Amino acid sequence: MKKIFANLYLWTLLLILYAPVLIIFIFSFTEGKVLGSWNGFSLNLYSNFFKGEAGPLLTSAIINTVVIALVSATISTILGSLAAIGIYNMRSSTRRAINFVNSVPIINPDIITGISIFLLYVFCGITRGMGTVICAHVAFCTPYVVLSVMPRLMKMNPNLYEAAIDLGATPFVALRKVLFPELKPGILSGFILAVTLSIDDFAVTLFNKGSGGIETLSTFIYADARKGGLTPELRPLFSIIFLTILILLVIFNIRNAKQNDKK
């Protein structure tokens, strides 16, 4: 009975989590304007989406979202990786203090971070736009990169860097050829996490995008929902994003499993 209830609980939880995604995926294959209205099987929503006929505002929002996510994630990964290396080489007491300070933005709600950065821009008289959104996302994502890279530093042999210096490598060469290859999994995880957080973020983007007409996917969906409904072409977009992430996770887990088997 315990096993039956445990399996029932597990499948119920999975159903609650994935049923909304499954519904969106199913109704992405019909042209019904309202979600839940089935007007027959059709691929027109996917066709309109890939041809750019879903609307210039949606296309612009997707492009802005991708550009902001990639640029902010790249900058965050560089800054966060270098910061993690610096924090790791501090004294233990100082390291604990800096790690605590680094965890504060992670614990803080997004709306507090968004409003804080917004007030900073207002105080400094900075005009908000694409650049301010990227800077806000960098500030928002960098602590997560530090958190991703730090465990790899803890597992790494601390003598590798010093050995490379003793063998004649310059600090930059040792950093590029010794430290970065060792930290590559943590850096890659931090980059993927930063991209995901940037795409998913709403509060920080809303407060710092200004009134210049810049829209990201999250702000576009918010504005679209306030009009009384969602653009039907968002359904294939959600389905594609979900399937892409699912495929990447499967590939990543298979690769990790093969590496563990070799070890």
XYZ file of N, CA and C in Angstrom:
789
model
N 0.832 -1.209 0.000
C 0.000 0.000 0.000
C 0.872 1.266 0.000
N 1.982 1.222 0.749
C 2.864 2.383 0.783
C 3.429 2.665 -0.608
N 3.817 1.583 -1.323
C 4.365 1.756 -2.668
C 3.317 2.310 -3.623
N 2.073 1.827 -3.489
C 0.989 2.310 -4.362
C 0.731 3.789 -4.127
N 0.642 4.194 -2.838
C 0.394 5.608 -2.528
C 1.575 6.479 -2.943
N 2.797 5.952 -2.806
C 3.977 6.719 -3.224
C 3.964 6.957 -4.727
N 3.652 5.904 -5.503
C 3.566 6.051 -6.963
C 2.414 6.962 -7.366
N 1.277 6.847 -6.665
C 0.126 7.703 -6.956
C 0.461 9.163 -6.689
N 1.162 9.420 -5.590
C 1.574 10.791 -5.261
C 2.531 11.334 -6.315
N 3.484 10.491 -6.740
C 4.461 10.926 -7.739
C 3.792 11.262 -9.065
N 2.910 10.389 -9.551
C 2.257 10.631 -10.830
C 1.274 11.798 -10.759
N 0.646 11.991 -9.605
C -0.238 13.149 -9.434
C 0.561 14.444 -9.497
N 1.715 14.451 -8.848
C 2.571 15.633 -8.868
C 3.057 15.936 -10.279
N 3.490 14.894 -11.001
C 3.941 15.087 -12.376
C 2.811 15.583 -13.273
N 1.593 15.074 -13.035
C 0.437 15.516 -13.821
C 0.150 16.994 -13.594
N 0.204 17.431 -12.323
C -0.042 18.838 -12.008
C 1.016 19.728 -12.661
N 2.270 19.264 -12.679
C 3.351 20.071 -13.228
C 3.298 20.163 -14.746
N 2.979 19.049 -15.411
C 3.120 18.996 -16.864
C 1.802 19.100 -17.624
N 0.673 19.011 -16.937
C -0.612 19.119 -17.634
C -0.772 20.463 -18.347
N -0.453 21.606 -17.728
C -0.589 22.888 -18.456
C 0.275 22.948 -19.715
N 1.514 22.414 -19.602
C 2.404 22.420 -20.772
C 1.845 21.521 -21.869
N 1.314 20.374 -21.465
C 0.735 19.439 -22.436
C -0.472 20.051 -23.138
N -1.295 20.787 -22.395
C -2.473 21.433 -22.988
C -2.043 22.481 -24.022
N -1.038 23.284 -23.676
C -0.548 24.292 -24.620
C 0.017 23.618 -25.863
N 0.752 22.515 -25.661
C 1.348 21.796 -26.788
C 0.263 21.241 -27.714
N -0.789 20.666 -27.143
C -1.868 20.089 -27.954
C -2.588 21.174 -28.748
N -2.918 22.282 -28.080
C -3.692 23.328 -28.752
C -2.827 24.255 -29.614
N -1.515 23.951 -29.683
C -0.688 24.675 -30.648
C -0.889 24.129 -32.054
N -1.608 22.999 -32.174
C -1.875 22.385 -33.474
C -3.304 22.660 -33.950
N -3.874 23.757 -33.493
C -5.175 24.188 -33.990
C -5.181 25.709 -34.087
N -6.075 26.251 -34.883
C -6.107 27.694 -35.110
C -7.082 28.419 -34.186
N -7.602 27.743 -33.180
C -8.536 28.383 -32.276
C -7.927 29.595 -31.596
N -8.642 30.708 -31.640
C -8.122 31.931 -31.029
C -8.067 31.833 -29.514
N -8.986 31.063 -28.936
C -9.058 30.905 -27.485
C -8.504 29.540 -27.119
N -7.628 29.498 -26.123
C -7.071 28.234 -25.674
C -8.185 27.353 -25.123
N -8.310 26.131 -25.657
C -9.374 25.223 -25.264
C -10.405 25.048 -26.353
N -10.322 25.878 -27.388
C -11.240 25.783 -28.521
C -10.545 25.041 -29.659
N -10.983 23.800 -29.947
C -10.352 22.979 -30.981
C -11.116 23.140 -32.297
N -10.445 23.704 -33.300
C -11.066 23.931 -34.610
C -10.502 23.022 -35.687
N -9.980 21.874 -35.272
C -9.390 20.966 -36.243
C -7.879 21.090 -36.272
N -7.226 19.999 -36.672
C -5.761 19.976 -36.706
C -5.242 20.930 -37.777
N -4.227 21.711 -37.384
C -3.644 22.676 -38.311
C -2.233 23.036 -37.847
N -1.358 23.285 -38.819
C 0.018 23.725 -38.535
C 0.213 25.201 -38.873
N -0.904 25.912 -39.049
C -0.810 27.311 -39.461
C -0.152 28.195 -38.401
N -0.367 27.887 -37.123
C 0.269 28.686 -36.075
C 1.790 28.562 -36.147
N 2.285 27.355 -36.383
C 3.734 27.158 -36.549
C 4.218 27.835 -37.825
N 3.417 27.729 -38.892
C 3.793 28.362 -40.160
C 3.868 29.879 -40.008
N 2.872 30.463 -39.343
C 2.868 31.915 -39.135
C 4.039 32.347 -38.253
N 4.346 31.507 -37.269
C 5.429 31.862 -36.353
C 6.776 31.884 -37.073
N 7.067 30.849 -37.853
C 8.367 30.768 -38.516
C 8.472 31.729 -39.697
N 7.363 32.103 -40.296
C 7.396 33.061 -41.395
C 7.388 34.507 -40.907
N 7.257 34.694 -39.600
C 7.229 36.041 -39.056
C 5.904 36.738 -39.219
N 4.839 35.958 -39.519
C 3.525 36.552 -39.716
C 2.744 36.679 -38.410
N 3.366 36.316 -37.292
C 2.689 36.406 -36.000
C 2.544 37.858 -35.550
N 3.280 38.738 -36.172
C 3.190 40.143 -35.806
C 4.562 40.720 -35.530
N 4.808 41.950 -35.973
C 6.133 42.553 -35.778
C 6.482 42.752 -34.308
N 5.474 43.004 -33.452
C 5.754 43.219 -32.037
C 6.275 41.943 -31.376
N 5.661 40.802 -31.694
C 6.118 39.536 -31.135
C 7.507 39.186 -31.650
N 7.740 39.384 -32.944
C 9.061 39.101 -33.519
C 10.127 39.968 -32.876
N 9.827 41.255 -32.709
C 10.764 42.172 -32.073
C 11.028 41.777 -30.614
N 9.971 41.346 -29.912
C 10.126 40.938 -28.513
C 11.022 39.712 -28.395
N 10.868 38.751 -29.313
C 11.709 37.551 -29.295
C 13.165 37.907 -29.564
N 13.390 38.762 -30.573
C 14.764 39.172 -30.896
C 15.399 39.905 -29.715
N 14.661 40.844 -29.117
C 15.183 41.571 -27.959
C 15.500 40.620 -26.803
N 14.626 39.645 -26.576
C 14.832 38.697 -25.487
C 16.106 37.887 -25.695
N 16.303 37.393 -26.920
C 17.489 36.585 -27.211
C 18.763 37.415 -27.101
N 18.743 38.634 -27.657
C 19.925 39.498 -27.606
C 20.283 39.847 -26.164
N 19.294 40.275 -25.385
C 19.539 40.637 -23.984
C 20.035 39.427 -23.196
N 19.426 38.258 -23.422
C 19.823 37.059 -22.676
C 21.257 36.658 -22.988
N 21.631 36.638 -24.271
C 22.979 36.199 -24.646
C 24.043 37.196 -24.196
N 23.782 38.488 -24.395
C 24.771 39.500 -24.012
C 24.937 39.546 -22.499
N 23.836 39.609 -21.766
C 23.919 39.687 -20.300
C 24.489 38.405 -19.712
N 24.151 37.244 -20.295
C 24.693 35.981 -19.787
C 26.194 35.887 -20.035
N 26.652 36.354 -21.183
C 28.087 36.332 -21.477
C 28.859 37.218 -20.513
N 28.371 38.440 -20.312
C 29.043 39.353 -19.381
C 28.978 38.805 -17.962
N 27.830 38.291 -17.564
C 27.666 37.728 -16.217
C 28.590 36.540 -15.991
N 28.746 35.700 -17.014
C 29.615 34.528 -16.885
C 31.071 34.935 -16.702
N 31.519 35.915 -17.473
C 32.903 36.394 -17.336
C 33.124 37.006 -15.955
N 32.241 37.929 -15.573
C 32.389 38.594 -14.273
C 32.243 37.601 -13.121
N 31.242 36.725 -13.202
C 31.005 35.773 -12.125
C 32.126 34.762 -11.972
N 32.696 34.294 -13.090
C 33.792 33.328 -13.026
C 35.038 33.954 -12.403
N 35.381 35.169 -12.847
C 36.540 35.854 -12.275
C 36.312 36.187 -10.799
N 35.067 36.580 -10.465
C 34.760 36.882 -9.071
C 34.866 35.630 -8.201
N 34.402 34.489 -8.717
C 34.478 33.242 -7.956
C 35.928 32.856 -7.685
N 36.792 33.034 -8.693
C 38.217 32.731 -8.506
C 38.818 33.649 -7.443
N 38.462 34.939 -7.504
C 38.962 35.876 -6.503
C 38.471 35.564 -5.102
N 37.188 35.228 -4.988
C 36.619 34.902 -3.677
C 37.261 33.640 -3.107
N 37.517 32.658 -3.987
C 38.097 31.391 -3.539
C 39.487 31.586 -2.946
N 40.234 32.558 -3.457
C 41.610 32.787 -2.987
C 41.681 33.741 -1.804
N 40.545 34.145 -1.250
C 40.551 34.973 -0.051
C 40.709 34.124 1.204
N 40.926 34.793 2.325
C 40.952 34.069 3.596
C 39.576 33.473 3.866
N 39.555 32.427 4.677
C 38.300 31.707 4.909
C 37.220 32.605 5.507
N 37.604 33.475 6.459
C 36.605 34.355 7.078
C 36.071 35.380 6.075
N 36.985 35.953 5.283
C 36.565 36.915 4.259
C 35.726 36.228 3.192
N 36.094 34.993 2.829
C 35.349 34.244 1.826
C 33.916 33.993 2.279
N 33.755 33.622 3.544
C 32.402 33.390 4.065
C 31.577 34.667 4.036
N 32.208 35.791 4.373
C 31.492 37.070 4.372
C 31.063 37.459 2.959
N 31.967 37.290 1.986
C 31.641 37.642 0.604
C 30.577 36.704 0.042
N 30.656 35.425 0.389
C 29.632 34.472 -0.065
C 28.259 34.833 0.497
N 28.249 35.325 1.739
C 26.978 35.762 2.332
C 26.423 36.968 1.583
N 27.302 37.932 1.278
C 26.874 39.114 0.522
C 26.385 38.714 -0.860
N 27.055 37.737 -1.479
C 26.663 37.276 -2.811
C 25.300 36.580 -2.806
N 24.951 35.949 -1.680
C 23.679 35.228 -1.607
C 22.482 36.148 -1.370
N 22.737 37.383 -0.914
C 21.635 38.304 -0.622
C 20.804 38.620 -1.876
N 21.428 38.980 -3.041
C 20.607 39.231 -4.240
C 19.839 38.006 -4.710
N 20.362 36.808 -4.421
C 19.670 35.589 -4.834
C 18.420 35.380 -3.999
N 18.517 35.679 -2.698
C 17.381 35.486 -1.799
C 16.335 36.579 -1.991
N 16.796 37.771 -2.330
C 15.870 38.896 -2.508
C 14.852 38.611 -3.617
N 13.612 39.033 -3.438
C 12.638 38.920 -4.540
C 13.065 39.767 -5.732
N 12.679 39.319 -6.934
C 13.064 40.030 -8.158
C 12.570 41.471 -8.168
N 11.399 41.692 -7.599
C 10.817 43.034 -7.650
C 11.652 44.033 -6.867
N 12.273 43.580 -5.766
C 13.140 44.472 -4.985
C 14.382 44.823 -5.789
N 14.968 43.825 -6.443
C 16.137 44.084 -7.285
C 15.786 45.034 -8.422
N 14.636 44.799 -9.066
C 14.228 45.653 -10.176
C 13.999 47.092 -9.757
N 13.301 47.286 -8.648
C 13.026 48.643 -8.180
C 14.309 49.334 -7.726
N 15.205 48.592 -7.069
C 16.462 49.173 -6.594
C 17.305 49.687 -7.755
N 17.436 48.872 -8.798
C 18.217 49.294 -9.961
C 17.513 50.442 -10.685
N 16.184 50.395 -10.736
C 15.410 51.486 -11.350
C 15.658 52.807 -10.620
N 15.631 52.802 -9.299
C 15.869 54.019 -8.526
C 17.298 54.525 -8.710
N 18.239 53.592 -8.867
C 19.625 53.998 -9.127
C 19.726 54.726 -10.455
N 19.048 54.223 -11.478
C 19.058 54.894 -12.784
C 18.412 56.278 -12.692
N 17.312 56.375 -11.965
C 16.629 57.667 -11.811
C 17.522 58.650 -11.067
N 18.190 58.181 -10.012
C 19.069 59.051 -9.219
C 20.238 59.569 -10.053
N 20.770 58.698 -10.924
C 21.917 59.088 -11.751
C 21.495 59.795 -13.039
N 20.190 59.892 -13.294
C 19.706 60.561 -14.495
C 19.986 59.797 -15.771
N 20.005 58.462 -15.707
C 20.306 57.627 -16.876
C 19.011 57.305 -17.619
N 19.004 57.519 -18.924
C 17.845 57.198 -19.752
C 17.763 55.687 -19.925
N 16.604 55.146 -19.655
C 16.458 53.688 -19.700
C 16.150 53.206 -21.115
N 16.671 52.008 -21.399
C 16.488 51.403 -22.711
C 17.133 50.027 -22.730
N 17.579 49.598 -23.901
C 18.193 48.282 -24.047
C 19.427 48.133 -23.161
N 20.275 49.161 -23.127
C 21.505 49.099 -22.335
C 21.236 48.959 -20.852
N 20.257 49.693 -20.349
C 19.958 49.608 -18.917
C 19.367 48.245 -18.550
N 18.604 47.656 -19.456
C 18.057 46.317 -19.202
C 19.183 45.297 -19.143
N 20.150 45.399 -20.076
C 21.283 44.471 -20.073
C 22.087 44.614 -18.784
N 22.363 45.856 -18.374
C 23.112 46.080 -17.132
C 22.352 45.523 -15.927
N 21.037 45.711 -15.903
C 20.225 45.193 -14.807
C 20.258 43.669 -14.783
N 20.202 43.038 -15.943
C 20.252 41.578 -16.012
C 21.630 41.052 -15.604
N 22.681 41.785 -15.952
C 24.029 41.392 -15.518
C 24.120 41.409 -13.996
N 23.619 42.481 -13.393
C 23.628 42.575 -11.931
C 22.767 41.487 -11.295
N 21.704 41.104 -11.973
C 20.783 40.090 -11.449
C 21.345 38.677 -11.578
N 22.074 38.403 -12.677
C 22.526 37.039 -12.980
C 23.912 36.697 -12.435
N 24.773 37.702 -12.232
C 26.152 37.425 -11.823
C 26.256 36.622 -10.526
N 25.481 36.908 -9.473
C 25.583 36.086 -8.258
C 25.285 34.605 -8.489
N 24.396 34.301 -9.437
C 24.087 32.904 -9.740
C 25.272 32.214 -10.421
N 26.003 32.955 -11.254
C 27.196 32.387 -11.889
C 28.259 32.094 -10.842
N 28.452 33.018 -9.909
C 29.409 32.785 -8.816
C 29.033 31.522 -8.053
N 27.755 31.362 -7.798
C 27.263 30.193 -7.070
C 27.480 28.902 -7.860
N 27.469 28.973 -9.185
C 27.674 27.788 -10.018
C 29.144 27.412 -10.141
N 30.015 28.411 -10.177
C 31.448 28.157 -10.380
C 32.141 27.761 -9.082
N 31.696 28.286 -7.961
C 32.372 28.064 -6.689
C 32.527 26.584 -6.320
N 31.497 25.727 -6.488
C 31.693 24.306 -6.151
C 32.790 23.642 -6.965
N 32.964 24.016 -8.224
C 34.046 23.452 -9.032
C 35.401 23.873 -8.489
N 35.507 25.084 -7.997
C 36.760 25.543 -7.387
C 37.059 24.753 -6.113
N 36.039 24.454 -5.347
C 36.230 23.699 -4.108
C 36.724 22.270 -4.390
N 36.282 21.688 -5.514
C 36.685 20.328 -5.860
C 38.047 20.279 -6.549
N 38.494 21.389 -7.094
C 39.732 21.417 -7.872
C 40.954 21.320 -6.967
N 42.005 20.705 -7.487
C 43.281 20.655 -6.767
C 43.857 22.067 -6.681
N 44.048 22.608 -5.484
C 44.503 23.995 -5.367
C 45.943 24.211 -5.825
N 46.699 23.133 -6.031
C 48.108 23.270 -6.413
C 48.309 23.352 -7.928
N 47.245 23.142 -8.718
C 47.404 23.140 -10.172
C 47.867 24.493 -10.695
N 47.226 25.543 -10.217
C 47.574 26.885 -10.693
C 49.011 27.237 -10.309
N 49.382 26.970 -9.067
C 50.744 27.274 -8.620
C 51.774 26.440 -9.369
N 51.443 25.178 -9.677
C 52.357 24.333 -10.444
C 52.581 24.901 -11.838
N 51.513 25.418 -12.467
C 51.657 26.017 -13.789
C 52.538 27.260 -13.741
N 52.394 28.058 -12.687
C 53.245 29.252 -12.526
C 54.699 28.844 -12.325
N 54.949 27.805 -11.514
C 56.315 27.341 -11.256
C 56.974 26.785 -12.508
N 56.153 26.251 -13.424
C 56.691 25.682 -14.663
C 56.881 26.719 -15.760
N 56.664 27.997 -15.431
C 56.982 29.065 -16.373
C 55.798 29.718 -17.042
N 54.588 29.295 -16.731
C 53.413 29.920 -17.348
C 53.142 31.277 -16.712
N 52.696 32.208 -17.527
C 52.275 33.499 -16.991
C 50.922 33.327 -16.298
N 50.551 34.260 -15.417
C 49.246 34.139 -14.752
C 48.089 34.023 -15.731
N 48.129 34.770 -16.843
C 47.039 34.709 -17.814
C 46.996 33.346 -18.505
N 48.180 32.814 -18.873
C 48.227 31.501 -19.523
C 47.753 30.411 -18.566
N 48.165 30.508 -17.291
C 47.715 29.530 -16.296
C 46.203 29.603 -16.099
N 45.687 30.831 -16.127
C 44.244 31.008 -15.987
C 43.507 30.408 -17.184
N 44.039 30.626 -18.393
C 43.361 30.182 -19.616
C 43.510 28.685 -19.856
N 44.685 28.121 -19.561
C 44.949 26.726 -19.905
C 44.821 25.753 -18.739
N 44.775 26.270 -17.524
C 44.691 25.377 -16.355
C 43.378 25.558 -15.607
N 43.093 26.804 -15.191
C 41.901 27.038 -14.384
C 40.607 26.887 -15.195
N 40.525 27.559 -16.330
C 39.280 27.549 -17.098
C 38.866 26.148 -17.567
N 39.803 25.296 -18.055
C 39.377 23.925 -18.401
C 38.827 23.155 -17.204
N 39.390 23.374 -16.019
C 38.898 22.700 -14.823
C 37.524 23.217 -14.409
N 37.305 24.506 -14.652
C 36.054 25.141 -14.240
C 35.000 25.139 -15.341
N 35.303 24.540 -16.487
C 34.414 24.593 -17.646
C 32.990 24.120 -17.349
N 32.786 22.982 -16.652
C 31.393 22.565 -16.367
C 30.634 23.592 -15.535
N 31.293 24.164 -14.515
C 30.639 25.175 -13.685
C 30.351 26.448 -14.459
N 31.292 26.856 -15.313
C 31.101 28.062 -16.128
C 29.948 27.855 -17.109
N 29.903 26.675 -17.749
C 28.825 26.380 -18.692
C 27.473 26.347 -17.986
N 27.436 25.733 -16.801
C 26.183 25.703 -16.026
C 25.747 27.108 -15.646
N 26.706 27.952 -15.248
C 26.389 29.326 -14.896
C 25.869 30.109 -16.084
N 26.447 29.880 -17.276
C 25.988 30.577 -18.486
C 24.560 30.163 -18.830
N 24.280 28.858 -18.794
C 22.935 28.381 -19.111
C 21.928 28.915 -18.099
N 22.315 28.922 -16.821
C 21.426 29.450 -15.786
C 21.165 30.934 -15.994
N 22.209 31.690 -16.369
C 22.047 33.125 -16.607
C 21.129 33.387 -17.794
N 21.270 32.593 -18.868
C 20.389 32.745 -20.031
C 18.939 32.465 -19.646
N 18.742 31.381 -18.873
C 17.385 31.017 -18.450
C 16.768 32.099 -17.576
N 17.532 32.610 -16.628
C 17.026 33.652 -15.724
C 16.697 34.931 -16.484
N 17.540 35.276 -17.464
C 17.309 36.490 -18.236
C 16.036 36.378 -19.070
N 15.843 35.220 -19.719
C 14.640 35.023 -20.528
C 13.396 35.020 -19.646
N 13.514 34.419 -18.471
C 12.363 34.252 -17.586
C 12.005 35.528 -16.821
N 12.982 36.436 -16.686
C 12.770 37.592 -15.797
C 11.705 38.543 -16.338
N 10.912 39.063 -15.411
C 9.868 40.023 -15.764
C 10.002 41.325 -14.976
N 10.123 41.217 -13.650
C 10.097 42.411 -12.795
C 11.273 43.338 -13.090
N 12.490 42.781 -13.165
C 13.674 43.608 -13.419
C 13.572 44.278 -14.783
N 13.080 43.532 -15.774
C 12.938 44.092 -17.127
C 11.875 45.181 -17.174
N 10.750 44.942 -16.522
C 9.634 45.895 -16.577
C 10.020 47.253 -16.017
N 10.757 47.270 -14.909
C 11.103 48.536 -14.262
C 12.252 49.259 -14.955
N 13.044 48.559 -15.757
C 14.257 49.169 -16.298
C 14.283 49.277 -17.821
N 13.176 48.945 -18.490
C 13.153 49.045 -19.951
C 12.778 50.432 -20.430
N 12.239 51.244 -19.537
C 11.869 52.590 -19.921
C 10.616 52.616 -20.776
N 10.366 53.766 -21.371
C 9.158 53.950 -22.191
C 9.496 54.105 -23.670
N 10.641 53.570 -24.062
C 11.092 53.726 -25.451
C 10.558 52.684 -26.400
N 9.649 51.832 -25.929
C 9.055 50.833 -26.805
C 9.780 49.507 -26.846
N 10.805 49.320 -26.020
C 11.522 48.055 -25.983
C 10.682 47.022 -25.243
N 10.429 45.896 -25.875
C 9.653 44.824 -25.267
C 10.448 43.535 -25.305
N 10.395 42.778 -24.230
C 10.923 41.420 -24.225
C 9.733 40.463 -24.220
N 10.034 39.181 -24.269
C 8.948 38.205 -24.348
C 8.050 38.271 -23.113
N 8.660 38.426 -21.935
C 7.862 38.455 -20.704
C 6.972 39.691 -20.641
N 7.497 40.857 -20.994
C 6.686 42.075 -20.958
C 5.641 42.078 -22.073
N 5.973 41.468 -23.216
C 4.993 41.363 -24.304
C 3.817 40.490 -23.877
N 4.106 39.359 -23.233
C 3.038 38.463 -22.779
C 2.170 39.162 -21.742
N 2.802 39.932 -20.851
C 2.047 40.663 -19.829
C 1.112 41.677 -20.480
N 1.637 42.449 -21.423
C 0.808 43.448 -22.107
C -0.276 42.784 -22.946
N 0.056 41.646 -23.571
C -0.905 40.935 -24.399
C -2.035 40.352 -23.551
N -1.683 39.831 -22.362
C -2.699 39.247 -21.479
C -3.650 40.314 -20.945
N -3.162 41.521 -20.752
C -4.015 42.601 -20.235
C -5.063 43.030 -21.258
N -4.839 42.703 -22.521
C -5.819 43.061 -23.549
C -6.999 42.097 -23.581
N -6.926 41.027 -22.791
C -8.044 40.089 -22.739
C -7.751 38.728 -23.315
N -6.543 38.479 -23.746
C -6.197 37.171 -24.305
C -4.749 37.141 -24.728
N -4.303 35.968 -25.181
C -2.928 35.808 -25.629
C -2.895 35.541 -27.127
N -1.881 36.075 -27.793
C -1.694 35.819 -29.210
C -1.552 34.323 -29.448
N -2.331 33.730 -30.360
C -2.283 32.266 -30.565
C -0.887 31.754 -30.916
N -0.076 32.575 -31.607
C 1.258 32.130 -32.008
C 2.196 31.949 -30.823
N 1.772 32.388 -29.632
C 2.588 32.133 -28.446
C 2.589 30.653 -28.078
N 1.539 29.940 -28.453
C 1.463 28.508 -28.125
C 2.585 27.709 -28.782
N 2.801 27.828 -30.109
C 3.951 27.116 -30.680
C 5.282 27.595 -30.125
N 5.382 28.874 -29.771
C 6.616 29.385 -29.180
C 6.896 28.700 -27.852
N 5.878 28.617 -26.983
C 6.047 27.935 -25.697
C 6.426 26.470 -25.900
N 5.786 25.823 -26.872
C 6.058 24.406 -27.136
C 7.495 24.201 -27.599
N 7.961 25.087 -28.484
C 9.338 24.973 -28.996
C 10.341 25.186 -27.872
N 10.106 26.189 -27.026
C 11.018 26.450 -25.907
C 11.076 25.245 -24.969
N 9.900 24.678 -24.655
C 9.852 23.536 -23.738
C 10.575 22.330 -24.337
N 10.310 22.018 -25.605
C 10.946 20.867 -26.238
C 12.453 21.059 -26.362
N 12.889 22.283 -26.659
C 14.333 22.563 -26.754
C 15.026 22.316 -25.425
N 14.440 22.840 -24.342
C 15.028 22.643 -23.020
C 15.015 21.166 -22.637
N 13.923 20.474 -22.961
C 13.824 19.046 -22.644
C 14.888 18.243 -23.384
N 15.087 18.520 -24.668
C 16.101 17.807 -25.447
C 17.500 18.089 -24.906
N 17.785 19.354 -24.572
C 19.098 19.701 -24.022
C 19.347 18.994 -22.688
N 18.324 18.902 -21.848
C 18.475 18.214 -20.571
C 18.744 16.721 -20.767
N 18.040 16.104 -21.721
C 18.252 14.681 -22.003
C 19.676 14.449 -22.503
N 20.131 15.282 -23.439
C 21.497 15.150 -23.962
C 22.522 15.346 -22.849
N 22.301 16.355 -22.001
C 23.230 16.649 -20.910
C 23.300 15.486 -19.930
N 22.148 14.897 -19.594
C 22.129 13.784 -18.644
C 22.759 12.526 -19.237
N 22.513 12.266 -20.520
C 23.139 11.114 -21.178
C 24.651 11.275 -21.215
N 25.107 12.488 -21.506
C 26.550 12.752 -21.547
C 27.170 12.561 -20.170
N 26.518 13.055 -19.134
C 27.034 12.883 -17.776
C 27.062 11.418 -17.370
N 26.017 10.684 -17.771
C 25.973 9.252 -17.445
C 27.115 8.496 -18.106
N 27.421 8.827 -19.375
C 28.523 8.175 -20.058
C 29.864 8.526 -19.420
N 30.036 9.795 -19.010
C 31.277 10.185 -18.346
C 31.446 9.480 -17.020
N 30.356 9.313 -16.270
C 30.424 8.597 -14.986
C 30.744 7.122 -15.179
N 30.217 6.533 -16.275
C 30.509 5.124 -16.557
C 31.988 4.933 -16.899
N 32.572 5.905 -17.609
C 33.994 5.804 -17.952
C 34.860 5.897 -16.696
N 34.416 6.707 -15.722
C 35.183 6.843 -14.493
C 35.067 5.589 -13.617
